[in-house]
């Protein structure tokens, strides 16, 4: 393996982060769509997801797996920067949703009416973003494997 290829540890860390994020998003979505738990429990899961996603984005921005991809494929730097620039707006969407779930005196009926729409907006944004990141990473490393092996 050359130095430009991803390490097994970095690949595993990224995959584990994605798996955990997807799992929690799925749990929150299930709870919201089916009213399987109360808003306080959903708020706690959402707070955890906020921290987890912020850590995940920080990992990508501070030299995690994403940096390895642009080292391998420098022509993807601008796409990588564009994706990184979306991190804050995605976090803002989730944090805005989180603040709504945690507000004192929120009428539960009003909350359920707005929770689904707000969370699905976040879910759509994060799914599109992660899909684009995955495409970038695949392009970087498939291109690397195809030209250097």
Coordinates of N, CA and C in Angstrom, one line a residue:
X1 N 0.8 -1.2 0.0 CA 0.0 0.0 0.0 C 0.9 1.2 0.0
X2 N 0.5 2.2 -0.9 CA 1.3 3.4 -0.9 C 0.9 4.4 0.2
X3 N 1.7 5.4 0.4 CA 1.4 6.3 1.5 C 0.1 7.2 1.2
X4 N -0.2 7.3 -0.1 CA -1.4 8.1 -0.5 C -2.7 7.4 -0.3
X5 N -2.7 6.1 -0.1 CA -3.9 5.3 0.0 C -4.4 5.4 1.5
X6 N -5.7 5.3 1.7 CA -6.2 5.4 3.0 C -5.8 4.2 3.9
X7 N -5.6 4.5 5.2 CA -5.2 3.5 6.1 C -6.5 2.7 6.5
X8 N -6.3 1.5 6.9 CA -7.5 0.7 7.3 C -8.1 1.4 8.5
X9 N -7.4 1.9 9.4 CA -7.9 2.6 10.6 C -8.8 3.8 10.2
X10 N -8.3 4.6 9.2 CA -9.1 5.8 8.9 C -10.4 5.4 8.1
X11 N -10.3 4.4 7.3 CA -11.5 3.9 6.6 C -12.5 3.3 7.7
X12 N -12.0 2.6 8.6 CA -12.9 2.0 9.6 C -13.5 3.1 10.5
X13 N -12.7 4.1 10.8 CA -13.3 5.2 11.7 C -14.4 5.9 10.9
X14 N -14.2 6.2 9.7 CA -15.2 6.9 8.9 C -16.4 6.1 8.7
X15 N -16.3 4.8 8.4 CA -17.4 3.9 8.3 C -18.2 3.8 9.6
X16 N -17.5 3.7 10.7 CA -18.2 3.6 12.0 C -18.9 4.9 12.3
X17 N -18.3 6.0 12.0 CA -19.0 7.3 12.2 C -20.3 7.3 11.4
X18 N -20.2 7.0 10.1 CA -21.4 7.0 9.2 C -22.4 6.0 9.7
X19 N -22.0 4.9 10.1 CA -23.0 3.9 10.6 C -23.7 4.4 11.8
X20 N -23.0 5.0 12.8 CA -23.6 5.5 14.0 C -24.5 6.6 13.7
X21 N -24.1 7.5 12.8 CA -25.0 8.7 12.5 C -26.3 8.2 11.8
X22 N -26.1 7.3 10.9 CA -27.3 6.7 10.2 C -28.2 6.0 11.1
X23 N -27.7 5.3 12.1 CA -28.5 4.5 13.0 C -29.3 5.5 13.9
X24 N -28.7 6.6 14.4 CA -29.4 7.5 15.2 C -30.4 8.3 14.5
X25 N -30.1 8.7 13.2 CA -31.1 9.4 12.4 C -32.3 8.5 12.2
X26 N -32.0 7.2 11.9 CA -33.1 6.2 11.7 C -34.0 6.1 13.0
X27 N -33.4 6.0 14.1 CA -34.1 5.9 15.4 C -35.0 7.2 15.6
X28 N -34.4 8.3 15.4 CA -35.2 9.6 15.6 C -36.3 9.6 14.6
X29 N -36.1 9.3 13.3 CA -37.1 9.3 12.3 C -38.2 8.4 12.6
X30 N -37.9 7.2 13.1 CA -38.9 6.2 13.5 C -39.8 6.7 14.6
X31 N -39.1 7.3 15.6 CA -39.9 7.8 16.7 C -40.8 9.0 16.3
X32 N -40.3 9.8 15.4 CA -41.2 10.9 15.0 C -42.3 10.5 14.1
X33 N -42.0 9.6 13.2 CA -43.1 9.2 12.2 C -44.1 8.3 12.9
X34 N -43.7 7.5 13.9 CA -44.7 6.6 14.5 C -45.1 7.0 16.0
X35 N -44.6 8.1 16.4 CA -44.9 8.6 17.8 C -44.6 7.5 18.8
X36 N -43.4 6.8 18.6 CA -43.1 5.7 19.5 C -42.5 6.1 20.8
X37 N -42.2 7.3 21.0 CA -41.6 7.8 22.3 C -42.0 9.3 22.5
X38 N -41.7 9.8 23.6 CA -42.1 11.2 23.9 C -41.1 12.2 23.3
X39 N -41.4 13.5 23.3 CA -40.5 14.5 22.7 C -39.3 14.6 23.6
X40 N -39.3 14.4 24.8 CA -38.1 14.5 25.7 C -37.0 13.5 25.3
X41 N -37.5 12.3 25.0 CA -36.5 11.2 24.6 C -36.0 11.5 23.2
X42 N -36.8 12.0 22.4 CA -36.3 12.4 21.0 C -35.3 13.5 21.1
X43 N -35.6 14.5 22.0 CA -34.7 15.6 22.2 C -33.4 15.2 22.7
X44 N -33.3 14.2 23.6 CA -32.0 13.7 24.1 C -31.2 13.0 22.9
X45 N -31.9 12.2 22.1 CA -31.3 11.6 21.0 C -30.8 12.6 20.0
X46 N -31.5 13.7 19.8 CA -31.2 14.7 18.9 C -30.0 15.5 19.4
X47 N -29.9 15.8 20.7 CA -28.7 16.4 21.3 C -27.5 15.5 21.1
X48 N -27.6 14.2 21.3 CA -26.5 13.3 21.0 C -26.1 13.4 19.6
X49 N -27.0 13.4 18.7 CA -26.7 13.4 17.2 C -26.0 14.7 16.9
X50 N -26.4 15.8 17.5 CA -25.8 17.1 17.3 C -24.3 17.0 17.6
X51 N -24.0 16.4 18.8 CA -22.6 16.3 19.2 C -21.8 15.4 18.2
X52 N -22.4 14.2 17.9 CA -21.8 13.2 17.1 C -21.5 13.8 15.7
X53 N -22.5 14.5 15.1 CA -22.3 15.1 13.8 C -21.2 16.2 13.8
X54 N -21.2 17.0 14.8 CA -20.2 18.1 14.9 C -18.8 17.4 15.0
X55 N -18.7 16.4 15.8 CA -17.4 15.6 15.9 C -17.0 15.0 14.5
X56 N -18.0 14.5 13.8 CA -17.7 13.8 12.5 C -17.3 14.9 11.5
X57 N -17.9 16.0 11.5 CA -17.5 17.1 10.5 C -16.1 17.6 10.9
X58 N -15.9 17.8 12.2 CA -14.6 18.2 12.6 C -13.5 17.3 12.2
X59 N -13.7 16.0 12.3 CA -12.8 14.9 11.9 C -12.5 15.1 10.4
X60 N -13.5 15.3 9.6 CA -13.3 15.5 8.2 C -12.5 16.8 7.9
X61 N -12.8 17.8 8.6 CA -12.2 19.1 8.3 C -10.8 19.2 8.8
X62 N -10.4 18.5 9.8 CA -9.1 18.6 10.5 C -8.2 17.5 10.0
X63 N -8.4 16.9 8.9 CA -7.4 16.0 8.3 C -7.7 14.6 8.4
X64 N -9.0 14.3 8.6 CA -9.4 12.9 8.6 C -9.4 12.3 7.2
X65 N -10.2 11.4 7.0 CA -10.3 10.6 5.7 C -10.4 11.5 4.5
X66 N -11.1 12.6 4.6 CA -11.4 13.5 3.5 C -10.0 14.1 3.0
X67 N -9.2 14.4 3.9 CA -7.9 15.0 3.5 C -7.1 14.0 2.7
X68 N -7.2 12.7 3.1 CA -6.5 11.7 2.3 C -7.0 11.6 0.9
X69 N -8.3 11.8 0.7 CA -8.9 11.8 -0.6 C -8.3 12.9 -1.5
X70 N -8.2 14.1 -1.0 CA -7.7 15.2 -1.8 C -6.2 15.1 -2.1
X71 N -5.5 14.4 -1.2 CA -4.1 14.2 -1.4 C -3.9 13.2 -2.6
X72 N -4.8 12.3 -2.7 CA -4.7 11.3 -3.8 C -5.2 11.9 -5.1
X73 N -6.2 12.7 -5.0 CA -6.8 13.3 -6.2 C -7.0 14.8 -6.0
X74 N -5.9 15.6 -6.2 CA -5.9 17.0 -6.0 C -6.9 17.8 -6.8
X75 N -7.4 17.2 -7.9 CA -8.4 17.8 -8.8 C -9.7 17.9 -8.1
X76 N -9.9 17.2 -7.0 CA -11.2 17.2 -6.2 C -11.2 18.2 -5.1
X77 N -10.1 19.0 -4.9 CA -10.0 19.9 -3.8 C -11.2 20.9 -3.7
X78 N -11.6 21.4 -4.9 CA -12.7 22.4 -4.9 C -14.0 21.8 -4.5
X79 N -14.3 20.5 -4.9 CA -15.5 19.8 -4.5 C -15.5 19.5 -3.0
X80 N -14.3 19.2 -2.5 CA -14.2 18.9 -1.1 C -14.4 20.1 -0.3
X81 N -13.9 21.3 -0.7 CA -14.1 22.5 0.0 C -15.6 22.9 0.0
X82 N -16.3 22.7 -1.1 CA -17.7 23.0 -1.2 C -18.5 22.1 -0.3
X83 N -18.1 20.8 -0.2 CA -18.8 20.0 0.7 C -18.6 20.4 2.2
X84 N -17.3 20.7 2.5 CA -17.0 21.1 3.8 C -17.7 22.4 4.2
X85 N -18.0 23.3 3.2 CA -18.7 24.5 3.5 C -20.1 24.3 3.9
X86 N -20.7 23.1 3.6 CA -22.0 22.8 3.9 C -22.2 22.3 5.4
X87 N -21.1 22.0 6.0 CA -21.2 21.4 7.3 C -21.9 22.3 8.3
X88 N -21.6 23.6 8.3 CA -22.2 24.4 9.3 C -23.7 24.6 9.1
X89 N -24.1 24.7 7.8 CA -25.6 24.8 7.6 C -26.3 23.6 7.9
X90 N -25.7 22.4 7.7 CA -26.4 21.1 8.1 C -26.5 21.1 9.7
X91 N -25.4 21.5 10.3 CA -25.4 21.5 11.8 C -26.5 22.5 12.3
X92 N -26.6 23.6 11.6 CA -27.5 24.7 12.0 C -29.0 24.1 11.9
X93 N -29.2 23.4 10.8 CA -30.5 22.8 10.6 C -30.9 21.8 11.8
X94 N -29.9 21.0 12.1 CA -30.1 20.0 13.2 C -30.3 20.7 14.5
X95 N -29.4 21.7 14.8 CA -29.5 22.4 16.1 C -30.7 23.2 16.2
X96 N -31.2 23.8 15.1 CA -32.5 24.5 15.2 C -33.6 23.5 15.5
X97 N -33.6 22.4 14.9 CA -34.6 21.3 15.2 C -34.4 20.9 16.7
X98 N -33.2 20.8 17.2 CA -32.9 20.4 18.6 C -33.5 21.4 19.5
X99 N -33.3 22.7 19.2 CA -33.8 23.7 20.1 C -35.3 23.7 20.2
X100 N -36.0 23.4 19.1 CA -37.4 23.3 19.1 C -37.9 22.1 20.0
X101 N -37.1 21.0 20.0 CA -37.6 19.9 20.8 C -37.3 20.1 22.3
X102 N -36.4 21.0 22.6 CA -36.0 21.2 24.0 C -36.7 22.4 24.7
X103 N -37.4 23.2 23.9 CA -38.0 24.4 24.4 C -39.0 24.1 25.5
X104 N -38.9 24.9 26.6 CA -39.8 24.7 27.7 C -41.2 25.2 27.3
X105 N -42.2 24.5 27.7 CA -43.6 24.9 27.4 C -44.1 24.6 26.0
X106 N -43.3 23.8 25.3 CA -43.8 23.4 24.0 C -45.0 22.5 24.1
X107 N -46.0 22.9 23.4 CA -47.3 22.1 23.3 C -47.0 20.8 22.5
X108 N -47.1 19.7 23.1 CA -46.8 18.4 22.4 C -47.5 18.2 21.1
X109 N -48.7 18.7 21.0 CA -49.5 18.5 19.7 C -48.9 19.4 18.7
X110 N -48.5 20.6 19.0 CA -47.8 21.5 18.1 C -46.5 20.9 17.7
X111 N -45.8 20.4 18.7 CA -44.4 19.8 18.4 C -44.5 18.7 17.4
X112 N -45.4 17.7 17.6 CA -45.5 16.6 16.7 C -45.9 17.1 15.3
X113 N -46.7 18.1 15.2 CA -47.1 18.6 13.9 C -45.9 19.2 13.1
X114 N -45.0 19.8 13.8 CA -43.8 20.4 13.1 C -42.6 19.6 13.1
X115 N -42.5 18.6 14.0 CA -41.3 17.8 14.1 C -41.0 17.0 12.9
X116 N -42.0 16.4 12.3 CA -41.8 15.5 11.2 C -41.2 16.3 10.0
X117 N -41.8 17.5 9.7 CA -41.3 18.3 8.6 C -39.9 18.8 8.8
X118 N -39.6 19.3 10.0 CA -38.3 19.8 10.3 C -37.2 18.7 10.3
X119 N -37.5 17.6 10.8 CA -36.5 16.5 10.8 C -36.3 15.9 9.5
X120 N -37.4 15.8 8.7 CA -37.2 15.3 7.3 C -36.4 16.2 6.4
X121 N -36.5 17.5 6.7 CA -35.7 18.5 6.0 C -34.2 18.3 6.3
X122 N -33.9 18.1 7.6 CA -32.5 17.8 8.0 C -32.1 16.5 7.4
X123 N -32.9 15.5 7.5 CA -32.5 14.1 7.0 C -32.2 14.2 5.5
X124 N -33.0 14.9 4.7 CA -32.8 15.0 3.3 C -31.4 15.7 3.0
X125 N -31.1 16.8 3.8 CA -29.9 17.5 3.6 C -28.7 16.7 3.9
X126 N -28.7 16.0 5.0 CA -27.6 15.1 5.4 C -27.4 13.9 4.5
X127 N -28.5 13.4 4.0 CA -28.4 12.2 3.1 C -27.7 12.7 1.8
X128 N -28.1 13.8 1.3 CA -27.5 14.3 0.0 C -26.1 14.6 0.2
X129 N -25.8 15.2 1.3 CA -24.4 15.6 1.6 C -23.5 14.4 1.8
X130 N -23.9 13.4 2.5 CA -23.1 12.2 2.7 C -22.9 11.5 1.4
X131 N -24.0 11.4 0.6 CA -23.9 10.8 -0.7 C -22.8 11.5 -1.6
X132 N -22.8 12.8 -1.6 CA -21.8 13.5 -2.4 C -20.4 13.3 -1.8
X133 N -20.3 13.2 -0.5 CA -19.0 12.9 0.1 C -18.5 11.5 -0.3
X134 N -19.4 10.6 -0.3 CA -19.1 9.2 -0.6 C -18.6 9.1 -2.1
X135 N -19.4 9.9 -3.0 CA -19.0 9.9 -4.4 C -17.6 10.5 -4.6
X136 N -17.3 11.6 -3.9 CA -16.0 12.2 -4.0 C -14.9 11.2 -3.5
X137 N -15.1 10.6 -2.4 CA -14.1 9.6 -1.9 C -13.9 8.4 -2.8
X138 N -15.0 7.9 -3.3 CA -14.9 6.8 -4.3 C -14.2 7.2 -5.5
X139 N -14.5 8.4 -6.0 CA -13.8 8.9 -7.2 C -12.3 9.0 -7.0
X140 N -12.0 9.6 -5.8 CA -10.5 9.8 -5.5 C -9.8 8.5 -5.4
X141 N -10.4 7.5 -4.7 CA -9.6 6.2 -4.5 C -9.8 5.3 -5.6
X142 N -10.9 5.3 -6.3 CA -11.0 4.4 -7.5 C -10.1 4.9 -8.6
X143 N -10.0 6.2 -8.7 CA -9.1 6.8 -9.7 C -7.7 6.5 -9.3
X144 N -7.3 6.6 -8.0 CA -6.0 6.3 -7.6 C -5.6 4.8 -7.9
X145 N -6.6 3.9 -7.6 CA -6.3 2.5 -7.8 C -6.1 2.2 -9.3
X146 N -7.0 2.9 -10.1 CA -6.9 2.6 -11.5 C -5.7 3.1 -12.2
X147 N -5.1 4.2 -11.7 CA -4.0 4.8 -12.4 C -2.6 4.4 -11.8
X148 N -2.6 3.9 -10.6 CA -1.3 3.6 -10.0 C -1.0 2.2 -9.7
X149 N -1.9 1.3 -9.9 CA -1.7 -0.1 -9.7 C -1.2 -0.8 -10.9

